[in-house]
Short mmCIF file of C-alpha atoms in Angstrom, two decimals:
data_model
loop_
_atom_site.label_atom_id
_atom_site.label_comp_id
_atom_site.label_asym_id
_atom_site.label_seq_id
_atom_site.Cartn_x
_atom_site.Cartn_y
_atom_site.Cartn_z
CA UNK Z 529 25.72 3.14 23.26
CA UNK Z 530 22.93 5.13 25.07
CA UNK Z 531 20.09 6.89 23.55
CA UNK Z 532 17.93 8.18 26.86
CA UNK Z 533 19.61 10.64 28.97
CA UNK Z 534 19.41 9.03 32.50
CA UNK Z 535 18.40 11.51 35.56
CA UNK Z 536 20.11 11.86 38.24
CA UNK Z 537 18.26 9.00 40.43
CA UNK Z 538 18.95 5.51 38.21
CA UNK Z 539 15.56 3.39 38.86
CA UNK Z 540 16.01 0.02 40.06
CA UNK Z 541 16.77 -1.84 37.43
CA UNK Z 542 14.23 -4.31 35.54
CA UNK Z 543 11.71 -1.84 36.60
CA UNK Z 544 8.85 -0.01 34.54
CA UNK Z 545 10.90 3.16 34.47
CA UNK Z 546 14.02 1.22 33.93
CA UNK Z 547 12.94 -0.42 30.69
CA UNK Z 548 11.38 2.45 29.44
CA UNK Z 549 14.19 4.94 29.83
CA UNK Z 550 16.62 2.13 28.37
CA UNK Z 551 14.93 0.57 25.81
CA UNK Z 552 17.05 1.28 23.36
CA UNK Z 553 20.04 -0.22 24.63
CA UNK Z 554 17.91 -3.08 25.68
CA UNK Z 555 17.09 -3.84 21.89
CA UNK Z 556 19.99 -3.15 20.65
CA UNK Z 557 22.02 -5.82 22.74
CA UNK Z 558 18.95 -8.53 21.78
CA UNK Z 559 19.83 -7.71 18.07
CA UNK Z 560 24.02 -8.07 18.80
CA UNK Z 561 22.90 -11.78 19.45
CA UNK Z 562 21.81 -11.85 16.42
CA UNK Z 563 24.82 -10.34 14.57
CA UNK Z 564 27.43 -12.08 16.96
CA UNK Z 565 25.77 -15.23 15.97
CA UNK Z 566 27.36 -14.86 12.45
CA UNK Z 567 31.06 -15.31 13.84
CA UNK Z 568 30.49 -18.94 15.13
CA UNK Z 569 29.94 -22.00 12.68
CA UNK Z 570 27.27 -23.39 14.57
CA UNK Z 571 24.78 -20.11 15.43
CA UNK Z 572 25.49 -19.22 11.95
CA UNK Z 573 22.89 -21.26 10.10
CA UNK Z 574 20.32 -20.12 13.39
CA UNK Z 575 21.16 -16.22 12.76
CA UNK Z 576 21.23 -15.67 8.68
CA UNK Z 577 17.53 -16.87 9.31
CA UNK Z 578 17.14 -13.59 11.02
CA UNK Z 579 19.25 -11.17 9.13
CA UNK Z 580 19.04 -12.32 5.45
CA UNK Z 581 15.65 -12.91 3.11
CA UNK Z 582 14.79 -16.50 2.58
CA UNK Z 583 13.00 -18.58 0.70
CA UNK Z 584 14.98 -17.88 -2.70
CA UNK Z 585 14.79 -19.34 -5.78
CA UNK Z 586 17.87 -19.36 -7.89
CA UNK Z 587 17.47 -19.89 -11.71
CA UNK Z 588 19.75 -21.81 -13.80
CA UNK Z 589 21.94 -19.81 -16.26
CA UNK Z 590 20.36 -20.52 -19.52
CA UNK Z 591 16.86 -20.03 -18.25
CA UNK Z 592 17.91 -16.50 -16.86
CA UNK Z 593 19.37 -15.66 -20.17
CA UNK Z 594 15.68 -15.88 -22.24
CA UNK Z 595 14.49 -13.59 -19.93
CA UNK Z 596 17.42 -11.13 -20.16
CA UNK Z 597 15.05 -8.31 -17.88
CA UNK Z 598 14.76 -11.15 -14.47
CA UNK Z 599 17.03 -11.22 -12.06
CA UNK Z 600 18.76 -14.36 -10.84
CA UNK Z 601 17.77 -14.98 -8.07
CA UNK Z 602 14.22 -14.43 -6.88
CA UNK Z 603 12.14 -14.99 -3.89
CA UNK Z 604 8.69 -15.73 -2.66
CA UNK Z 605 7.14 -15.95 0.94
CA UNK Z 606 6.94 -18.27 3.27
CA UNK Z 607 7.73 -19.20 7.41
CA UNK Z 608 10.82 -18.38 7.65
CA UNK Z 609 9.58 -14.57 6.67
CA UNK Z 610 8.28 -13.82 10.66
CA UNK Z 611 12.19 -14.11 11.91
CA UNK Z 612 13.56 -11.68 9.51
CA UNK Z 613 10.52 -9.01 9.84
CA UNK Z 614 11.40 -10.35 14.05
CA UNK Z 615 14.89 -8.56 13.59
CA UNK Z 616 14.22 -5.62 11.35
CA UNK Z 617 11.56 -4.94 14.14
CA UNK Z 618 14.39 -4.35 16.31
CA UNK Z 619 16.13 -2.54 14.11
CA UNK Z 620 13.33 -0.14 13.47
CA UNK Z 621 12.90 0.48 17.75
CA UNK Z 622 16.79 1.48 17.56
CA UNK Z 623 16.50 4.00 14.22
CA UNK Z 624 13.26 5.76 16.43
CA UNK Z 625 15.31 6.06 19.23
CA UNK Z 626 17.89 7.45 17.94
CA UNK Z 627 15.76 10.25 15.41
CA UNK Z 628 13.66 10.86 18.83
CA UNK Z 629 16.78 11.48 20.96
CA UNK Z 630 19.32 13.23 18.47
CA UNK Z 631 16.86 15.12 16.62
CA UNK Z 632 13.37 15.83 17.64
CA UNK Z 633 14.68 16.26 21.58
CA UNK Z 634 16.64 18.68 20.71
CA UNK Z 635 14.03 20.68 18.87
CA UNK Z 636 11.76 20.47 21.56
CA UNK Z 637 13.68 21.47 24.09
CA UNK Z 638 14.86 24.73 21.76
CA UNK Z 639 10.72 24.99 21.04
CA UNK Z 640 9.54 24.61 24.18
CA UNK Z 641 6.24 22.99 23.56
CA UNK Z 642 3.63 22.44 26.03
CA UNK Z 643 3.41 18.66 26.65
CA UNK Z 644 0.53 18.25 24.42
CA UNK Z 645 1.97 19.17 21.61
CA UNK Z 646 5.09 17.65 22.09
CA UNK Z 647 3.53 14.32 22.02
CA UNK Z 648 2.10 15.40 18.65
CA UNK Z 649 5.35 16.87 17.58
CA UNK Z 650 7.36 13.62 17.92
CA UNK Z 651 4.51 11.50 16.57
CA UNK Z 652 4.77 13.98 13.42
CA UNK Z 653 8.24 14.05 13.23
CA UNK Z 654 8.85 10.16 13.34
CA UNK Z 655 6.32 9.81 10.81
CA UNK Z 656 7.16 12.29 8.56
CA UNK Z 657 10.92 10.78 8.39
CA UNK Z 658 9.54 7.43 7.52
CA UNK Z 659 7.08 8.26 4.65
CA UNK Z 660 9.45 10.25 3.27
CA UNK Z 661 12.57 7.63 2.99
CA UNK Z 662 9.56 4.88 1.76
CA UNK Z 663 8.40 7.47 -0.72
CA UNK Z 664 12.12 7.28 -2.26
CA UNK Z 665 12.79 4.21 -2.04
CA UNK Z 666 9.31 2.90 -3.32
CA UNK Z 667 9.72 4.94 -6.70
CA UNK Z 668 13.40 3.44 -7.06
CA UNK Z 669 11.86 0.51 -6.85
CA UNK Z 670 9.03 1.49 -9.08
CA UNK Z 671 11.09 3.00 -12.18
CA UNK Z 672 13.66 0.19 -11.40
CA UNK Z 673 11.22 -2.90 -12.64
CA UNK Z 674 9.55 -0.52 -15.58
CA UNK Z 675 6.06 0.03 -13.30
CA UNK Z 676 5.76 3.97 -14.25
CA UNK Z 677 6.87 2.90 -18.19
CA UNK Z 678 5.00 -0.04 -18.28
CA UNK Z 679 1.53 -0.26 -16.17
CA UNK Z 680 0.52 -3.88 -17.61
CA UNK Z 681 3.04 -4.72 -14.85
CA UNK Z 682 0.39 -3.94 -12.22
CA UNK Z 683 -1.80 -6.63 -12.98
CA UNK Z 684 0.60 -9.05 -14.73
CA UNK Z 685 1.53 -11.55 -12.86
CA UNK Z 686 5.12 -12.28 -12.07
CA UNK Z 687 6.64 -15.64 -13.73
CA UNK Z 688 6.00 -18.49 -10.72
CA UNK Z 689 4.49 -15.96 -8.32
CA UNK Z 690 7.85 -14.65 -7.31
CA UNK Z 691 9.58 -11.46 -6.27
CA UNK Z 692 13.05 -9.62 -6.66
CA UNK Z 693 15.21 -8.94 -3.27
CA UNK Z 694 14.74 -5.40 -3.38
CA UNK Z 695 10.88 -6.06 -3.35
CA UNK Z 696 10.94 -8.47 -1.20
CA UNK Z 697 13.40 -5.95 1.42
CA UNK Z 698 11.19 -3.45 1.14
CA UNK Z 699 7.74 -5.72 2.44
CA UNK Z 700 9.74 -7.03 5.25
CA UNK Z 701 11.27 -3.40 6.09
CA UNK Z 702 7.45 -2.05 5.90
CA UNK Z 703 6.13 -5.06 8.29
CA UNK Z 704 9.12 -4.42 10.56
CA UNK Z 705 8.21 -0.98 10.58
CA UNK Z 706 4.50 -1.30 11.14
CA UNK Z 707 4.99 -4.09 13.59
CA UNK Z 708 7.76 -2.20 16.03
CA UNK Z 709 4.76 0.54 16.51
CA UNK Z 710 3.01 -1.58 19.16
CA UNK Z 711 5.89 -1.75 21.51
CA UNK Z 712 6.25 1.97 20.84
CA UNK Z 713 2.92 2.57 22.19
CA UNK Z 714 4.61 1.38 24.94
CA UNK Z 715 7.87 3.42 25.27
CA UNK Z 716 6.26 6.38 24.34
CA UNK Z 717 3.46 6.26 27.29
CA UNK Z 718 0.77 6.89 24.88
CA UNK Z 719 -2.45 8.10 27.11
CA UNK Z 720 -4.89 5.45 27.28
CA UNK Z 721 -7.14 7.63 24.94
CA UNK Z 722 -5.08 7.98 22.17
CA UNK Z 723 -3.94 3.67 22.59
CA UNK Z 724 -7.49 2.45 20.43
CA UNK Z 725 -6.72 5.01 17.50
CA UNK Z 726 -3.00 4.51 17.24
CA UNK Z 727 -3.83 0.40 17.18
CA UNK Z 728 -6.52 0.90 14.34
CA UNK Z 729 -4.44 2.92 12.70
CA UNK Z 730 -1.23 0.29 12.34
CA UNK Z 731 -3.63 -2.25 12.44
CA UNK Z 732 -5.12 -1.30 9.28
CA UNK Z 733 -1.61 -0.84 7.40
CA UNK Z 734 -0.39 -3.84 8.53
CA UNK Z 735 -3.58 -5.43 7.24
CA UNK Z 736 -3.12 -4.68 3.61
CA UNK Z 737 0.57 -4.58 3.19
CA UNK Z 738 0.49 -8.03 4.48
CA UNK Z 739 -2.59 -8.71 2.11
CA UNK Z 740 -0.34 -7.30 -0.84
CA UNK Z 741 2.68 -9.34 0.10
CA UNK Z 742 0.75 -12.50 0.43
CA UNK Z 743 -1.42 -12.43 -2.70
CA UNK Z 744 1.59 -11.36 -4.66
CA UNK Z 745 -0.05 -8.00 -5.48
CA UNK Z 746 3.49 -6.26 -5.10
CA UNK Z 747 3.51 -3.53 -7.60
CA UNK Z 748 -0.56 -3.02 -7.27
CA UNK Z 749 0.53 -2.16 -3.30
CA UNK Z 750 3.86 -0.86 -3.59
CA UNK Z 751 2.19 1.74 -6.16
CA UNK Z 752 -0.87 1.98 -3.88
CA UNK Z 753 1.82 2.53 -0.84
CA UNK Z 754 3.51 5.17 -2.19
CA UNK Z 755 0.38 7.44 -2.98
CA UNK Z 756 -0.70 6.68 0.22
CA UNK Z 757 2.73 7.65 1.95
CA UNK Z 758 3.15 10.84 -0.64
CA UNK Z 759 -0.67 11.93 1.28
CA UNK Z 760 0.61 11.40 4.69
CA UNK Z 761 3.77 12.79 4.56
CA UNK Z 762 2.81 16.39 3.40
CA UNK Z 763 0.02 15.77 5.96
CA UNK Z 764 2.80 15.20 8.87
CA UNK Z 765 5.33 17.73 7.30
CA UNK Z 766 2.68 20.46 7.18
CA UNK Z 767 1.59 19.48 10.96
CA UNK Z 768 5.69 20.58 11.86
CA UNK Z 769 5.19 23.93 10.66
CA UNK Z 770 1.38 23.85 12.22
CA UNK Z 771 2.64 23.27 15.87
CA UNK Z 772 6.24 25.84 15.57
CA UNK Z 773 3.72 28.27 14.48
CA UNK Z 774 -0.34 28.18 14.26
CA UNK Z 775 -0.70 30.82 10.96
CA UNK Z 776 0.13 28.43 8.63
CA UNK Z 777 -3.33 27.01 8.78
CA UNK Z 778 -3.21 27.46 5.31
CA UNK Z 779 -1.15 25.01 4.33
CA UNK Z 780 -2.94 22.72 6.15
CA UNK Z 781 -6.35 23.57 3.77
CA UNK Z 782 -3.84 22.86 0.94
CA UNK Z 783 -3.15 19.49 2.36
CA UNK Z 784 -6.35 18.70 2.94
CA UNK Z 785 -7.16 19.18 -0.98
CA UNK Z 786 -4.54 17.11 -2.21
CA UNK Z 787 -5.39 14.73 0.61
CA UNK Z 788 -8.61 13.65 -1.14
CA UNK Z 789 -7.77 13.87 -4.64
CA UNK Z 790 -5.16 11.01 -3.56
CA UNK Z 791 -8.26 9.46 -1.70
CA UNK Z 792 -10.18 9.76 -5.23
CA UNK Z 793 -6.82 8.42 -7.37
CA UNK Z 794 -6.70 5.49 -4.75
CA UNK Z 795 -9.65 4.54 -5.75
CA UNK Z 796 -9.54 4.64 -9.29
CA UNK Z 797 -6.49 2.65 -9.29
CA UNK Z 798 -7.85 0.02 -7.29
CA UNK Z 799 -11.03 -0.56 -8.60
CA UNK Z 800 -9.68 -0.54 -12.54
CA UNK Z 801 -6.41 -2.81 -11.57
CA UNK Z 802 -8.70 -5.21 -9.56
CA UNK Z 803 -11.76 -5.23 -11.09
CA UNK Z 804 -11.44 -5.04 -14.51
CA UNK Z 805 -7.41 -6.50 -15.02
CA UNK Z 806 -7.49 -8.94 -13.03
CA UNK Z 807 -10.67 -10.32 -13.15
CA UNK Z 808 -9.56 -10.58 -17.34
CA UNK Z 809 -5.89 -12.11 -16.62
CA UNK Z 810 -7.26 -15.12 -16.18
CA UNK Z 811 -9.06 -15.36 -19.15
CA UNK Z 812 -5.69 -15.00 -21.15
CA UNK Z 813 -3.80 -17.56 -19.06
CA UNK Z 814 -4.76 -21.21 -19.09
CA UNK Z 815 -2.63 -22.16 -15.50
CA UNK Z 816 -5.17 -20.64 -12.92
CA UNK Z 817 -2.58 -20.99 -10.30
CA UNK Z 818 -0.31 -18.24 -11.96
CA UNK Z 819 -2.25 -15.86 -10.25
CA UNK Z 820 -3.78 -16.15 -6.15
CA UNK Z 821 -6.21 -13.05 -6.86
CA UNK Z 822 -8.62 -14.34 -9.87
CA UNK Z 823 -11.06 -15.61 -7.80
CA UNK Z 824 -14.38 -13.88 -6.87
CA UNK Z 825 -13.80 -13.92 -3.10
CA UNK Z 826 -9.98 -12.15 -3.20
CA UNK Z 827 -11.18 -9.68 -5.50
CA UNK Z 828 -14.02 -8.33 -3.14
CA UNK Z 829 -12.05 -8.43 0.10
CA UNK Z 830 -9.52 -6.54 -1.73
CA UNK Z 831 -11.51 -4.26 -3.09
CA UNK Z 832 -13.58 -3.63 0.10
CA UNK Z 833 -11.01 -3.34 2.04
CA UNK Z 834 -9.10 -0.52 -0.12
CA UNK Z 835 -12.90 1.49 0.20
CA UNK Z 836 -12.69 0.90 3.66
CA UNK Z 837 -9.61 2.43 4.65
CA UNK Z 838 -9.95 5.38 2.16
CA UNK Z 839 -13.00 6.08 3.95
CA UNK Z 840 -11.63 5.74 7.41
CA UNK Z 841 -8.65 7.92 6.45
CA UNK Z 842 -11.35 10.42 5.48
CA UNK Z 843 -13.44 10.46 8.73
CA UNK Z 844 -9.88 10.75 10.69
CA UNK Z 845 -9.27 13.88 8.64
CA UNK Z 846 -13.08 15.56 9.09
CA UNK Z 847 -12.21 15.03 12.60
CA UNK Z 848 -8.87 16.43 13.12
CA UNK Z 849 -9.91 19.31 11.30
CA UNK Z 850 -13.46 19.89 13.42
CA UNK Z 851 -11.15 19.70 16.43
CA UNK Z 852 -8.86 22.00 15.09
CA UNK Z 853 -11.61 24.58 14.30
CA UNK Z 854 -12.77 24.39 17.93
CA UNK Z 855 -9.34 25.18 19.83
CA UNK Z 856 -8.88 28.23 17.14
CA UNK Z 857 -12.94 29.12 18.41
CA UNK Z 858 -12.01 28.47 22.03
CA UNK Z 859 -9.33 31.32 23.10
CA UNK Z 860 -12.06 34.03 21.34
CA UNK Z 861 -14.97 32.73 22.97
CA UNK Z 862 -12.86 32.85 26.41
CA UNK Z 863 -12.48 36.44 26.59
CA UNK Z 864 -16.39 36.81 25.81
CA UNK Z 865 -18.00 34.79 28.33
CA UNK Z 866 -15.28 36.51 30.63
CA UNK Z 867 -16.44 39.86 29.65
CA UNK Z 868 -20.24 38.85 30.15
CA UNK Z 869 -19.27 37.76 33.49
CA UNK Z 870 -17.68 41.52 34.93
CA UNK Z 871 -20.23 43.12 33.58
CA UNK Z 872 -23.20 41.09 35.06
CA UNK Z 873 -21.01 41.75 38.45
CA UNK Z 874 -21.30 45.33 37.92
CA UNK Z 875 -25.01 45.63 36.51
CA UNK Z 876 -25.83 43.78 40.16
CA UNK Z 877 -24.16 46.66 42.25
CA UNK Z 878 -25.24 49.39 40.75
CA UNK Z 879 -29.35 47.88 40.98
CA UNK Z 880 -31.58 47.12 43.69
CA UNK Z 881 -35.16 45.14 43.01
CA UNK Z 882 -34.59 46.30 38.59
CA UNK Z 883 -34.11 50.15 39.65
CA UNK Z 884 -30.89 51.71 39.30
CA UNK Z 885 -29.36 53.14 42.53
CA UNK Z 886 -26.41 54.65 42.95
CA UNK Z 887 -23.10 53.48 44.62
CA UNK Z 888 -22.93 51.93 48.03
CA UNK Z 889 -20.02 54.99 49.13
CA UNK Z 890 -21.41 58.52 48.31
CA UNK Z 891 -18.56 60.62 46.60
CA UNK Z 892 -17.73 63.82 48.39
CA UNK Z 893 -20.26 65.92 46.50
CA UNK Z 894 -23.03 64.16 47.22
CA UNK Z 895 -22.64 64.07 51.11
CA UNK Z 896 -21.56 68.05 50.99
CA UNK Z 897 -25.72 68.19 49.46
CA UNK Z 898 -27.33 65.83 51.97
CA UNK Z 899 -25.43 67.67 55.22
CA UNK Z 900 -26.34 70.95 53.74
#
């Protein structure tokens, strides 16, 4: 299975270039270990660690017949958690392999784009691809456990602090996701430059989808998640048509509307889930441990921290669009300062000392007058 097209001069192999053109393939035999490991009796045990959720919770059959809406079997966090994200993570490097070489490879060769935007092209593309499968699949899982119907569910806390599988898939498939970004700043040779903003910016979703996951604020974030990745993937999907063809600048001003009034509903969904619901659940439940966010402490760093990133995301987008503004402003002033230029040349030739004189070669009537 290969997913880089080798040149015709094979590196050596464990080198740089080697690793980088096969990474792929590389991963993908690491996570065949894993699979493999199934077959045999006594890797088993070591490998459904990696592939399968753990730490479940199975309910016995009269219990899971008064609540006739809870699953079966339910889950919460723990350990075990960092070997399962450890293989989706590979799984993830293998599905961006195979979208950059089958897909957006192909379009850039038929585009031809200059290098710089090709960078910005593939970033787009891979992005775009992801926030629109966790858009889909977030609002399955959304209208699936009555969160659109029934918004108490937001601040409610679940019976024993635990979670259903598809929940509980879909915060490992996120942290897989997030996490497999940092060798891709790798494999992708991101310029040295671009490496501090690309960090912050997984850093800081890794940051609160963990935060969600571990304070069991699932379908606060998951809700949260989805407005966010609604936002960014119009932003990414109008950037597609933005670098295949610069006049739809337009739809990038429409973007950037709906961009903060999902900013502003962000907000308002925070602050009224967190500080108001929450900080009154615990009033009408006597076990305090029910819930790991009524105390003072969670509900200011989570608070702060959904300001903080809603203003970050802001300042990113005052800045793409001020750099935007000045490559439109830079091919007209070009042509300007070039046209300043000739004609300075010019003004010098045909002056000597601030008086006009005339041109170094006579033309033929002029030297017919001065030898008559």
């Amino acid at each position: 299975m290969t997913f880089r097209k080798k040149g015709t001069k094979n590196p050596p192999v464990l080198s740089q270039e080697f690793i980088l053109q096969n990474h792929a393939d590389l991963v993908a035999c690491v996570g065949m270990f894993f699979v493999l490991g199934l077959m045999f009796e006594g890797t088993a045990e070591v490998s459904i660690v990696f592939i399968t959720l753990q730490h479940g919770v199975t309910f016995p059959a009269e219990e899971a017949e008064e609540r006739a809406t809870a699953p079966k079997f339910l889950y919460h966090y723990g350990a075990k958690d960092l070997a399962t994200v450890f293989f989706y993570m590979l799984v993830a490097i293998i599905i961006h392999a195979t979208i950059q070489e089958y897909v957006l490879d192909r379009i850039n060769r038929r585009m031809q784009f200059p290098k710089p935007k090709q960078s910005k092209f593939n970033e787009s593309g891979q992005f775009s691809v992801f926030f629109l499968v966790s858009c889909i699949w977030g609002t399955f899982i959304l209208h699936s456990e009555n969160c659109l119907s029934d918004l108490s569910v937001l601040w409610r806390a679940h019976p024993n602090n635990m979670m259903t599988f598809q929940m509980k898939f879909f915060y490992i498939s996120q942290l897989a996701y997030w996490f497999h970004a940092f060798p891709e700043l790798y494999f992708q040779r991101i310029k040295p430059q671009d490496l501090s903003q690309q960090v912050v910016y997984v850093g800081l979703h890794l940051f609160h989808i963990a935060g969600a996951y571990l304070l069991y604020l699932n379908h606060l974030g998951l809700l949260l998640l989805m407005m966010h990745y609604f936002v960014e993937f119009l932003s990414h999907f109008c950037d597609l048509f933005y670098f295949s063809d610069e006049k739809y600048q337009k739809e990038f001003s429409l973007w950037a509307i709906v961009f903060i009034l999902g900013r502003l509903v962000t907000l308002i969904v925070s602050v009224i889930t967190v500080g108001f619901h929450l900080a009154g659940g615990q009033n009408g439940n006597s076990d305090g441990t029910a819930e790991d966010v009524n105390v003072l402490a969670a509900k200011i760093a989570v608070l702060s921290s959904s300001c903080t990133i809603q203003a970050y995301i802001t300042w990113n987008l005052f800045n793409v669009q001020l750099q935007r503004w000045m490559e439109e402003d830079a091919p007209l002033q070009a042509p300007s300062v070039k046209k300043k230029r000739t004609k300075g040349r010019f003004s010098r030739k045909g002056t000597e000392n601030g008086v006009a004189t005339s041109s170094r070669v006579d033309s033929p009537h002029m030297r017919k007058e001065k030898s008559s």
